Amino acid sequence: MSIEIPREEYLFSGHTGCPGCGAVLAMRHVLKGLGDKTVVAIPACCWSIIAGAFPYATLNVPLMHCAFETGAATAAGIKAALEIRGDTETTVLAWAGDGGTFDIGLQALSGAAERNDDIIFICYDNEAYMNTGIQRSSATPWKTWTSTTPANTPKETPKKDIVATMMAHHIPYIATGSVAYPADLIAKVRKAKEIRGTKFIHILIPCPPGWRHPSELTIKIARLAVLSRVFPLYEIEDGNHRVTVEPDDTRVSEYLKLQGRFRHLDETDIEVIQANVDREWSRIECLSA
Amino acid sequence: MKKVITGNHAVSYGAMLARAQVIAAYPITPQTTIVEHLADFTADGQLDARFINVESEHSAMAASVGASAAGARAFTASSSHGLALMHEMLHVAAGSRLPIVMANVNRALGTNWNLWADQTDSLSQRDTGWLQFYCESNQEALDTVIQAYRVSEQVLVPSMICLDAFFISHTAEIVDIPDKALVDSYLPECNLVYRLDPANPCTLYGVTSAEFYYEFRYKLHKAMEDAIRVAREADDEFREMFGRSYGLVEQYRMEDAELVLVTSGTAASTSRLVIDELRERGERVGMLRIRMFRPFPAEEIRNALRGAQRVAVMDRNMSPGQGGIMAQELRSALCNTPDRPPVYGFVVGLGGRDITTDVVHRVIEEALATDIPEDIIWMGVKV
Ligand SMILES: Cc1ncc(C[n+]2csc(CCOP(=O)(O)OP(=O)(O)O)c2C)c(N)n1
Ligand code: SF4
Ligand SMILES: [Mg+2]
């Protein structure tokens, strides 16, 4: 896909993310897609820090920091207020980590999605609670090391299927995104902006300290996740699936081996992961046919 | 226009006349009818508001915070467990300096489950940074909602209007419904300088180090102090425009009173009858009703109690391990005053147990009969 990436920047330099942070890039691309008529609500997560401590600010759109579990409810309140005050144009974006989406934020997200509140909810998913020091979340994949799932007893359960959870709410638009495919991400964000109702976008975010990889590998790892089908890029518009970036024959081991959080995996583990990824991919392919 | 309506209905009239713009709420007995009436006002065109039928009280306050931060007049209502669930967000709303107004119907907390009047729910939120008003009548509940928006929007601190479960919430009384145009001239449009506005992008409520946090807290406290003056002015102007006012505390037959009964909410109505009866017999007793609890109008209370020999506080609330909460606050307000009177802390009426004239008589008799009070005095415990 080729689209022109807007030159406008809504993310100032001087943010306080780690070198190679995928979450910073994701915000940069998303705001390019949404433009200046955007209000952002950010629950507690790495981005609470990245955005800069008082009195500094990184974003050039209105940003409200909110409580950890309240991303969706806060955004719903902002949207209602803007509308009653006569502003029907501005997009309200809730921007939450996987903890603020899959776990503590799920109730409020489910509430907003069921009401079909007119917001975009983006989950930037680094697959653990990074802000508090890499604890497991329900977005952490099977067998992953985190600080609460040590390598000798790694996580026993699979990653929660958040897209299926959101599909069960019958919202008009759901998509996955990657920092390795900015044009795809921006196109999805733009589409979401034009749709009324609750839009959900799930972005996989490599995190050098949490995933234990060198900071220069962020984009490479994000791309391998897509190509190996660990994290396929697709969208679901009114229930209709469409794959937006075709993967290739990359094996999951290519993706796993670059990350220290998977260093303890043995051959059998990797085979199980490959089989799970293959099964999930054929399901998505089938739905997209 | 006069109408016979319940206290909950009166609160919803207050929110409607104040032109609340975003209403996010979750059902809980005995609060629910407040929001139902507001839904009716919106449906029949008397109110232009957005409703967010949230999935929990936590989200009700989160949505109110978002709405207020975006510049709308936000209203919500809750009670008991709902208020307790909001606790985190009450701190957030006050720290964010948002003029949200909430009605809380005072109901006991479980367990044991109990639906009836008890002020421990809102009093245990006293340190969250909300203004708190305790109402005695349906009329006062309506008027206080309107006054609260005026005060909150001036000092940028949210307000909680508290009313006793059932004794106010579900009891019908004659209420004078103020004229809408008059309310409009009393309460100007909500116009927040700091809000989420794409034309003027700012970052709100970011991480704040010890370098600045202390000052933010200082300012919140100063705003609370300022609220005493602002609330007094708002009440005075309300009297001029609507012919009614309430004060921050109400003094009843306090002239030369030797014993002062201090209470709040509907217990004050019952107490008034007892004070009248005792005054007729020539006893020097009076009553002080605490209407504004946060900020605590300590100076006004100290002045009112000057000359009193004994102070008997009737608390329909209790902090386990300490006692009645208003008694604690009163003791702390008096402790640096020379010749302070002893404070008798009576805990009564928990979980909706009736505070009858008989109970009030016994409270006064007990305070007169004992020279040195116990820290906490229970009335009629059946164990
Ligand atoms: C109610 C509440 N519980 C816990 C916390 C502490 N906390 C802040 S951020 C965070 C983890 C955030 O994880 P996630 O949403 O995945 O975002 P990330 O930090 O990974 O970007 C936690 C546990 C909090 N702020 N509020
Ligand atoms: S811990 Fe990870 S997500 Fe958080 S700022 Fe650093 S790189 Fe970004
Ligand atoms: Mg995370």
XYZ file of C-alpha atoms and ligand atoms in Angstrom:
707
model
C 0.000 0.000 0.000
C 1.229 3.503 -0.696
C -0.267 6.627 0.794
C 1.277 9.952 1.482
C 2.267 10.237 5.097
C 1.316 13.714 6.361
C 4.215 15.978 7.158
C 2.480 17.535 10.150
C 3.872 16.456 13.486
C 1.710 16.311 16.603
C 4.419 14.671 18.690
C 7.147 17.041 19.784
C 10.716 15.946 20.307
C 11.703 15.599 23.932
C 9.309 12.778 24.835
C 10.540 10.519 27.600
C 10.081 7.084 26.014
C 12.961 4.604 25.978
C 15.189 4.511 22.876
C 13.487 2.329 20.280
C 10.068 2.533 21.944
C 7.380 1.300 19.553
C 4.665 3.103 21.500
C 6.113 6.506 20.617
C 6.146 5.688 16.893
C 2.612 4.353 17.032
C 1.281 7.577 18.559
C 3.172 9.630 16.014
C 1.598 7.763 13.089
C -1.870 7.666 14.596
C -1.954 11.427 15.183
C -0.762 12.034 11.634
C -3.805 10.047 10.567
C -6.226 11.867 12.872
C -4.990 15.454 12.526
C -5.326 18.379 14.883
C -9.023 18.040 15.634
C -8.339 15.286 18.114
C -8.592 14.974 21.886
C -6.670 12.152 23.570
C -7.402 10.430 26.882
C -4.551 8.350 28.280
C -5.010 6.057 31.282
C -2.018 5.098 33.432
C 0.582 3.302 31.258
C 4.018 3.969 29.786
C 2.478 6.801 27.807
C 1.638 8.626 31.057
C 5.389 9.050 31.344
C 6.262 9.363 27.667
C 3.934 12.383 27.351
C 6.211 14.339 29.675
C 5.964 15.280 33.335
C 4.354 18.562 34.386
C 5.075 21.288 33.255
C 6.316 19.712 29.992
C 4.117 18.310 27.247
C 4.919 16.177 24.206
C 1.657 16.248 22.261
C 0.328 19.150 20.274
C -3.295 18.059 20.631
C -5.358 18.295 23.851
C -4.416 15.415 26.126
C -6.017 14.332 29.356
C -4.329 11.854 31.667
C -6.948 9.679 33.375
C -7.199 6.797 35.822
C -5.921 3.369 34.736
C -9.292 1.653 34.228
C -11.136 4.633 32.732
C -9.843 5.150 29.176
C -13.133 4.337 27.470
C -15.446 5.986 30.027
C -13.355 9.160 30.074
C -13.367 9.327 26.277
C -17.144 8.802 26.266
C -17.562 11.705 28.684
C -15.323 13.966 26.596
C -17.244 13.107 23.430
C -20.612 13.804 25.061
C -19.341 17.160 26.334
C -17.909 18.238 22.989
C -21.156 17.319 21.237
C -23.448 19.122 23.656
C -21.180 22.151 23.325
C -21.684 22.039 19.548
C -18.421 20.411 18.423
C -19.362 17.323 16.420
C -16.141 17.240 14.403
C -13.429 16.470 16.932
C -12.300 12.859 17.221
C -11.918 11.519 20.743
C -9.197 8.926 21.103
C -8.684 6.680 24.125
C -5.101 5.442 24.036
C -4.386 2.614 26.463
C -1.814 -0.089 27.074
C -2.717 -3.756 27.165
C -3.330 -3.532 30.918
C -5.693 -0.592 30.423
C -7.472 -2.569 27.681
C -7.391 -6.337 28.289
C -7.434 -6.225 32.097
C -8.417 -3.352 34.358
C -9.829 -1.267 31.496
C -11.968 -4.024 29.982
C -15.169 -3.274 31.895
C -15.291 0.372 30.855
C -14.290 -0.565 27.296
C -17.051 -3.151 27.133
C -19.532 -0.571 28.432
C -18.548 2.021 25.835
C -18.519 -0.550 23.015
C -21.949 -1.890 23.938
C -23.322 1.676 23.975
C -21.440 2.215 20.706
C -20.064 5.504 22.000
C -18.491 7.515 19.206
C -14.823 7.120 20.146
C -11.692 5.460 18.800
C -10.090 3.150 21.339
C -6.523 2.208 20.529
C -4.693 -0.435 22.487
C -0.931 -0.223 22.115
C -0.047 -3.706 23.187
C 3.471 -4.364 24.483
C 2.191 -7.581 26.047
C 2.901 -6.743 29.699
C 2.638 -4.029 32.347
C 5.765 -2.180 31.299
C 5.252 0.993 33.299
C 5.401 -0.915 36.560
C 8.291 -3.165 35.519
C 7.245 -5.881 33.012
C 4.599 -7.807 34.950
C 2.413 -10.247 33.006
C -0.971 -9.127 31.736
C -3.688 -11.121 30.032
C -2.121 -9.946 26.757
C 1.146 -11.736 27.564
C 1.565 -14.736 25.221
C 1.914 -18.339 26.363
C 5.332 -19.264 27.799
C 6.604 -15.670 27.879
C 9.044 -14.505 30.519
C 7.929 -11.465 32.533
C 8.948 -10.285 36.002
C 5.948 -12.136 37.496
C 6.288 -15.200 35.234
C 9.967 -16.162 35.611
C 11.672 -18.211 32.907
C 11.445 -21.455 34.864
C 7.683 -20.983 35.370
C 6.647 -18.845 32.382
C 3.049 -17.843 31.650
C 0.842 -20.911 31.414
C -2.158 -19.520 29.570
C -2.509 -18.082 26.055
C -2.927 -14.417 25.206
C -6.514 -13.216 25.535
C -8.213 -12.796 22.152
C -9.127 -9.132 22.428
C -10.270 -8.814 18.814
C -12.797 -11.619 19.315
C -13.894 -9.943 22.541
C -14.506 -6.693 20.724
C -16.222 -8.505 17.836
C -18.684 -9.874 20.354
C -19.742 -6.259 20.964
C -20.796 -5.786 17.298
C -18.950 -2.503 16.916
C -18.625 -1.040 13.411
C -14.847 -1.145 13.040
C -11.975 -3.216 14.395
C -8.428 -3.325 13.029
C -4.933 -4.446 13.890
C -1.917 -2.257 13.229
C 1.873 -2.297 13.270
C 4.596 0.333 13.549
C 6.394 -1.506 10.735
C 3.525 -0.637 8.366
C 2.783 3.049 8.965
C 0.841 3.541 5.718
C -1.476 0.662 6.645
C -1.911 2.044 10.160
C -2.643 5.579 9.002
C -5.166 4.357 6.448
C -6.988 2.420 9.179
C -6.991 5.348 11.559
C -8.406 7.588 8.837
C -11.128 5.088 8.096
C -11.982 4.832 11.790
C -12.228 8.606 12.005
C -14.994 8.642 9.409
C -17.107 5.939 11.037
C -19.586 6.758 13.809
C -19.648 4.494 16.838
C -16.948 2.638 18.719
C -13.809 1.842 16.735
C -11.143 -0.443 18.158
C -7.563 -0.652 16.875
C -5.059 -3.083 18.312
C -1.378 -2.268 17.690
C 1.440 -4.654 18.606
C 4.285 -2.666 20.154
C 7.837 -3.992 20.494
C 9.348 -2.715 23.726
C 13.135 -3.067 23.972
C 13.437 -3.294 27.782
C 10.343 -5.459 28.229
C 10.908 -7.793 25.316
C 14.635 -7.873 25.887
C 15.792 -6.834 22.443
C 18.233 -4.176 21.189
C 16.520 -0.868 20.524
C 17.434 -0.840 16.823
C 15.388 -4.013 16.216
C 11.965 -2.509 17.037
C 10.793 -2.157 13.439
C 12.340 -5.442 12.344
C 10.603 -7.351 15.119
C 7.304 -5.587 14.424
C 7.622 -6.592 10.756
C 8.521 -10.198 11.583
C 5.416 -10.410 13.805
C 3.281 -9.527 10.789
C 5.137 -11.636 8.209
C 5.235 -14.719 10.437
C 1.468 -14.300 11.141
C 2.023 -13.958 14.864
C 0.228 -10.633 14.491
C -1.621 -10.493 11.152
C -2.768 -7.124 9.845
C -6.449 -7.037 9.006
C -9.596 -5.057 9.585
C -13.201 -5.948 10.361
C -15.733 -3.520 8.991
C -19.314 -4.233 10.041
C -18.292 -7.832 10.658
C -16.464 -8.307 7.339
C -12.835 -9.376 7.595
C -10.127 -8.208 5.219
C -6.419 -8.948 5.442
C -4.577 -5.704 4.663
C -0.955 -6.903 4.561
C -0.171 -10.347 3.160
C 2.275 -12.336 5.318
C 4.939 -14.623 3.806
C 6.543 -17.891 4.826
C 8.557 -16.465 7.716
C 8.645 -18.973 10.591
C 7.675 -17.832 14.095
C 11.132 -18.823 15.307
C 12.546 -15.877 13.320
C 10.371 -13.564 15.393
C 10.918 -15.314 18.729
C 14.679 -15.696 18.577
C 15.384 -11.956 18.531
C 13.733 -11.475 21.937
C 15.200 -12.302 25.323
C 11.732 -12.883 26.798
C 11.533 -16.107 24.720
C 15.146 -17.235 25.241
C 14.135 -20.142 27.522
C 11.790 -21.718 24.923
C 12.766 -25.153 23.619
C 12.090 -26.710 20.190
C 8.806 -28.246 21.297
C 7.553 -24.945 22.665
C 8.352 -23.259 19.380
C 6.564 -26.008 17.438
C 3.467 -25.545 19.596
C 3.577 -21.792 19.018
C 3.988 -22.338 15.257
C 1.010 -24.702 15.218
C -1.145 -22.222 17.153
C -0.161 -19.395 14.831
C -0.945 -21.520 11.762
C -4.344 -22.483 13.141
C -5.229 -18.888 13.989
C -4.068 -17.705 10.579
C -6.240 -20.194 8.706
C -9.195 -19.009 10.785
C -8.541 -15.372 9.825
C -7.925 -16.344 6.179
C -11.157 -18.274 6.157
C -13.094 -15.327 7.635
C -11.515 -12.999 5.063
C -12.329 -15.199 2.064
C -44.602 27.147 41.116
C -45.268 24.855 44.080
C -45.391 21.086 43.744
C -45.559 18.114 46.069
C -42.502 16.056 45.144
C -39.982 13.679 46.698
C -36.461 14.752 47.635
C -35.044 12.828 44.697
C -37.408 14.581 42.343
C -36.374 17.895 43.913
C -32.710 17.100 43.218
C -33.505 16.353 39.589
C -35.382 19.648 39.333
C -32.243 21.326 40.686
C -30.032 19.669 38.063
C -32.531 20.463 35.299
C -32.799 24.120 36.314
C -28.999 24.307 36.520
C -28.950 23.037 32.908
C -26.724 20.017 33.530
C -25.294 19.031 30.132
C -23.791 15.586 30.621
C -25.352 13.058 32.982
C -23.570 9.758 33.549
C -25.035 7.558 36.250
C -25.664 4.012 37.391
C -28.692 2.738 39.315
C -28.616 2.142 43.059
C -31.416 2.341 45.604
C -32.372 4.927 46.874
C -30.734 7.214 44.304
C -32.108 5.821 41.060
C -35.197 7.989 40.653
C -33.052 11.146 40.505
C -31.629 10.033 37.188
C -34.954 8.632 35.971
C -36.576 12.028 36.470
C -33.696 13.671 34.607
C -34.220 11.238 31.728
C -37.888 12.340 31.671
C -36.926 16.029 31.664
C -34.621 15.354 28.724
C -37.229 13.313 26.874
C -39.882 16.020 27.201
C -37.487 18.764 26.112
C -37.156 20.573 29.448
C -33.459 19.696 29.564
C -30.876 19.556 26.782
C -28.410 16.955 28.078
C -26.420 13.927 26.938
C -26.961 10.786 28.958
C -24.263 8.151 29.328
C -25.781 5.007 30.762
C -22.503 3.685 32.086
C -21.773 0.169 33.280
C -20.638 1.182 36.801
C -20.345 4.086 39.190
C -16.606 4.119 38.629
C -17.274 4.841 34.974
C -20.027 7.316 35.931
C -17.466 9.461 37.693
C -14.816 8.837 35.013
C -17.237 10.005 32.308
C -18.220 13.002 34.449
C -14.547 13.884 34.828
C -14.030 13.609 31.043
C -17.144 15.674 30.338
C -16.224 18.357 32.827
C -12.652 18.505 31.536
C -14.107 19.141 28.082
C -16.068 22.073 29.498
C -19.585 20.703 30.028
C -21.662 21.015 33.178
C -21.625 17.452 34.514
C -24.073 15.917 36.957
C -24.290 12.508 38.543
C -25.896 10.875 41.539
C -25.089 7.864 43.651
C -25.320 6.300 47.062
C -23.515 3.992 49.446
C -21.723 1.200 47.547
C -21.872 3.245 44.362
C -20.102 6.128 46.065
C -17.584 3.758 47.599
C -16.816 2.325 44.148
C -16.180 5.876 42.912
C -13.639 6.577 45.619
C -10.587 6.682 43.356
C -12.401 8.931 40.914
C -13.530 11.330 43.651
C -9.872 12.075 44.299
C -9.274 12.412 40.561
C -12.203 14.821 40.093
C -11.082 17.071 42.941
C -7.386 16.923 42.024
C -8.369 17.827 38.464
C -10.252 20.820 39.931
C -13.452 20.033 38.043
C -16.769 21.593 39.159
C -18.837 18.410 38.945
C -21.964 18.289 41.102
C -23.166 14.982 42.493
C -26.106 14.091 44.692
C -25.459 11.349 47.200
C -28.375 9.735 48.950
C -26.948 8.783 52.331
C -27.379 5.032 52.718
C -25.663 2.501 54.956
C -22.788 0.414 53.615
C -22.699 -3.373 53.617
C -22.092 -5.761 54.881
C -24.612 -6.250 56.430
C -26.675 -5.090 53.473
C -28.939 -2.219 54.426
C -30.735 0.311 52.237
C -31.564 2.915 54.842
C -30.281 6.256 56.068
C -26.713 6.487 57.321
C -24.122 9.147 56.509
C -21.016 6.988 56.750
C -20.906 6.618 52.937
C -20.257 10.290 52.189
C -18.443 11.119 55.419
C -15.875 8.442 54.674
C -15.160 10.401 51.460
C -14.382 13.535 53.430
C -10.673 13.578 52.464
C -11.241 13.340 48.717
C -11.442 17.106 48.226
C -15.166 17.539 47.536
C -17.379 20.223 49.004
C -20.070 18.485 51.042
C -23.526 19.819 51.894
C -26.022 17.951 54.103
C -29.657 18.826 53.430
C -32.626 18.768 55.759
C -35.542 19.165 53.366
C -36.584 18.596 49.776
C -36.558 22.323 49.137
C -33.048 22.607 50.474
C -31.927 19.697 48.287
C -33.209 21.431 45.150
C -31.786 24.819 46.092
C -28.436 23.358 47.116
C -27.880 21.737 43.708
C -28.208 25.165 42.100
C -26.051 26.868 44.721
C -23.442 24.115 44.449
C -22.865 24.689 40.734
C -22.386 28.349 41.439
C -19.858 27.718 44.213
C -18.057 24.844 42.470
C -17.606 26.726 39.224
C -16.158 29.686 41.102
C -13.677 27.787 43.258
C -13.142 24.826 40.882
C -13.837 22.143 43.435
C -16.580 19.518 42.941
C -19.655 19.367 45.180
C -21.509 16.523 46.832
C -25.070 17.177 47.968
C -26.111 14.696 50.611
C -29.651 13.722 51.527
C -30.906 11.098 53.951
C -32.170 7.899 52.343
C -35.973 7.700 52.295
C -36.483 10.457 54.900
C -35.700 12.888 52.090
C -35.156 10.839 48.945
C -38.577 9.170 48.974
C -40.665 11.516 51.133
C -42.910 13.998 49.335
C -43.096 17.598 50.526
C -44.257 20.879 49.110
C -41.406 22.358 47.115
C -41.246 25.731 45.466
C -39.746 25.191 42.010
C -37.750 28.281 41.095
C -38.358 30.098 37.857
C -35.981 28.932 35.121
C -35.114 32.422 33.916
C -34.328 33.490 37.467
C -32.030 30.487 37.915
C -30.305 31.440 34.658
C -29.564 34.891 36.014
C -28.312 33.403 39.296
C -26.131 30.782 37.637
C -24.080 31.979 34.646
C -23.069 29.527 31.884
C -20.263 27.150 32.749
C -17.112 28.607 31.229
C -13.928 26.783 32.181
C -10.668 28.400 31.162
C -8.667 25.166 31.294
C -10.404 22.544 29.245
C -9.853 20.105 26.384
C -10.087 22.340 23.360
C -8.506 21.498 19.982
C -8.193 25.238 19.283
C -5.936 25.576 22.314
C -4.210 22.242 22.917
C -3.003 21.644 26.471
C -2.027 18.593 28.447
C -4.062 18.147 31.623
C -3.302 16.248 34.832
C 0.139 14.912 33.862
C 2.643 13.246 36.138
C 3.780 15.811 38.710
C 6.902 15.552 40.826
C 7.371 16.571 44.449
C 8.673 19.836 43.043
C 5.090 20.874 42.179
C 2.667 18.404 43.779
C 2.820 20.108 47.162
C 1.717 23.403 45.599
C -1.188 21.758 43.781
C -2.419 20.401 47.107
C -1.918 23.760 48.791
C -4.014 25.376 46.091
C -6.764 22.798 46.484
C -6.893 23.538 50.189
C -6.902 27.291 49.568
C -9.781 26.849 47.129
C -11.638 24.961 49.853
C -11.033 27.806 52.291
C -12.231 30.248 49.686
C -15.364 28.160 49.245
C -16.542 29.282 52.685
C -16.753 32.878 51.570
C -18.061 31.997 48.113
C -20.756 29.709 49.519
C -21.856 32.370 51.961
C -22.133 34.919 49.165
C -23.959 32.441 46.950
C -26.422 31.749 49.773
C -26.938 35.475 50.456
C -27.590 36.213 46.828
C -29.917 33.221 46.664
C -31.922 34.775 49.493
C -32.170 38.069 47.653
C -33.344 36.395 44.454
C -35.431 33.479 45.712
C -36.368 34.499 49.248
C -34.713 31.498 50.946
C -31.322 30.784 52.409
C -29.725 28.216 54.675
C -26.328 29.382 55.898
C -23.293 27.151 56.179
C -24.506 26.121 59.617
C -27.918 26.867 60.997
C -28.372 28.153 64.543
C -31.689 27.356 66.168
C -32.693 28.977 69.469
C -29.057 29.365 70.393
C -29.462 32.579 72.384
C -27.888 31.971 75.841
C -28.034 28.184 75.261
C -26.065 26.226 77.831
C -26.409 22.948 76.004
C -26.098 22.895 72.240
C -27.236 19.900 70.261
C -25.234 19.577 67.032
C -26.601 17.472 64.210
C -27.246 17.348 60.457
C -29.744 16.118 57.890
C -33.285 15.181 58.856
C -32.333 14.526 62.482
C -32.370 18.329 62.762
C -36.120 18.494 62.041
C -36.884 16.121 64.887
C -34.435 17.896 67.160
C -36.150 21.217 66.544
C -39.374 19.860 68.056
C -37.514 18.733 71.155
C -35.675 22.049 71.512
C -39.016 23.907 71.310
C -40.497 21.678 73.975
C -37.531 22.121 76.318
C -37.387 25.860 75.734
C -41.039 26.070 76.714
C -40.080 24.450 79.976
C -37.417 27.128 80.379
C -34.402 24.962 79.645
C -31.501 26.720 77.966
C -30.944 24.432 74.981
C -30.326 25.202 71.327
C -29.418 23.427 68.134
C -26.664 23.855 65.574
C -27.236 22.150 62.251
C -24.174 21.502 60.141
C -25.095 22.060 56.506
C -21.663 22.537 54.995
C -19.272 19.839 56.164
C -16.445 20.363 53.638
C -14.845 22.753 53.909
C -15.545 22.501 57.632
C -16.775 25.944 58.726
C -14.748 25.730 61.946
C -14.629 29.425 62.712
C -18.354 29.876 62.334
C -18.932 26.856 64.550
C -16.511 28.105 67.219
C -18.266 31.460 67.251
C -21.674 29.846 67.480
C -20.596 27.661 70.390
C -19.000 30.461 72.382
C -20.673 30.440 75.778
C -22.062 26.913 75.499
C -21.416 24.754 78.592
C -21.941 21.431 76.877
C -22.094 20.272 73.276
C -23.975 17.094 72.384
C -23.317 15.819 68.854
C -25.756 13.366 67.273
C -24.010 11.443 64.515
C -25.917 9.178 62.156
C -22.566 7.744 61.063
C -19.639 6.046 62.675
C -15.961 5.438 62.124
C -15.318 2.048 63.769
C -12.596 2.384 66.363
C -13.112 6.121 66.720
C -16.782 7.157 66.842
C -19.131 9.678 65.279
C -17.387 11.596 62.519
C -18.983 14.988 63.077
C -18.119 14.750 66.786
C -14.465 14.192 65.845
C -14.475 17.186 63.543
C -16.128 19.338 66.164
C -13.647 18.319 68.836
C -10.754 19.159 66.536
C -12.310 22.545 65.702
C -12.640 23.344 69.420
C -9.459 21.869 70.830
C -7.371 25.052 70.610
C -10.130 27.226 72.058
C -9.729 28.287 75.685
C -12.654 27.302 77.961
C -13.921 24.857 75.389
C -17.040 22.939 76.361
C -16.992 19.143 76.645
C -18.213 17.394 73.489
C -20.589 14.433 73.949
C -20.421 12.169 70.899
C -23.688 10.258 70.461
C -23.963 7.649 67.749
C -27.606 7.191 66.750
C -29.823 6.146 63.887
C -27.348 3.907 62.011
C -28.770 1.945 59.107
C -31.993 3.941 59.201
C -32.952 3.304 62.823
C -35.417 6.029 63.745
C -34.151 9.099 65.553
C -37.388 9.892 67.365
C -38.102 12.826 69.663
C -37.668 10.302 72.436
C -34.109 9.546 71.303
C -33.298 13.262 71.139
C -34.714 13.769 74.658
C -32.537 10.961 75.982
C -29.447 12.393 74.238
C -29.985 15.752 75.909
C -30.768 14.198 79.318
C -27.642 12.068 79.164
C -25.453 15.043 78.236
C -26.886 17.051 81.103
C -26.481 14.211 83.577
C -22.805 13.368 82.950
C -19.969 15.780 83.678
C -17.159 14.043 81.827
C -18.299 12.415 78.592
C -17.139 9.071 77.228
C -15.464 9.275 73.786
C -18.491 7.606 72.213
C -21.983 7.241 73.614
C -24.303 4.600 72.183
C -28.073 4.868 72.534
C -30.259 1.816 73.036
C -27.837 -0.893 71.936
C -29.664 -4.257 72.122
C -26.798 -6.562 73.098
C -6.006 1.386 39.858
C -4.568 1.310 39.540
N -3.902 0.146 39.786
C -2.585 0.078 39.482
C -1.925 1.141 38.950
C -0.444 1.026 38.681
N -0.136 0.953 37.252
C 0.139 2.056 36.537
S 0.521 1.734 34.932
C 0.353 0.072 35.204
C 0.642 -0.905 34.116
C 0.220 -0.429 32.776
O 0.301 -1.489 31.886
P -0.222 -1.328 30.427
O -1.607 -0.852 30.412
O 0.035 -2.599 29.708
O 0.675 -0.141 29.821
P 2.280 -0.140 29.650
O 2.841 0.392 30.913
O 2.717 -1.531 29.364
O 2.535 0.779 28.520
C -0.010 -0.202 36.511
C -0.202 -1.554 37.054
C -2.662 2.325 38.717
N -2.119 3.431 38.195
N -3.968 2.370 39.010
S 9.164 0.357 28.644
Fe 8.690 -0.189 26.541
S 6.711 0.737 26.060
Fe 7.507 1.701 27.917
S 8.554 3.538 27.183
Fe 10.097 1.927 27.326
S 10.108 0.988 25.305
Fe 8.267 2.199 25.435
Mg 1.604 -3.003 28.387
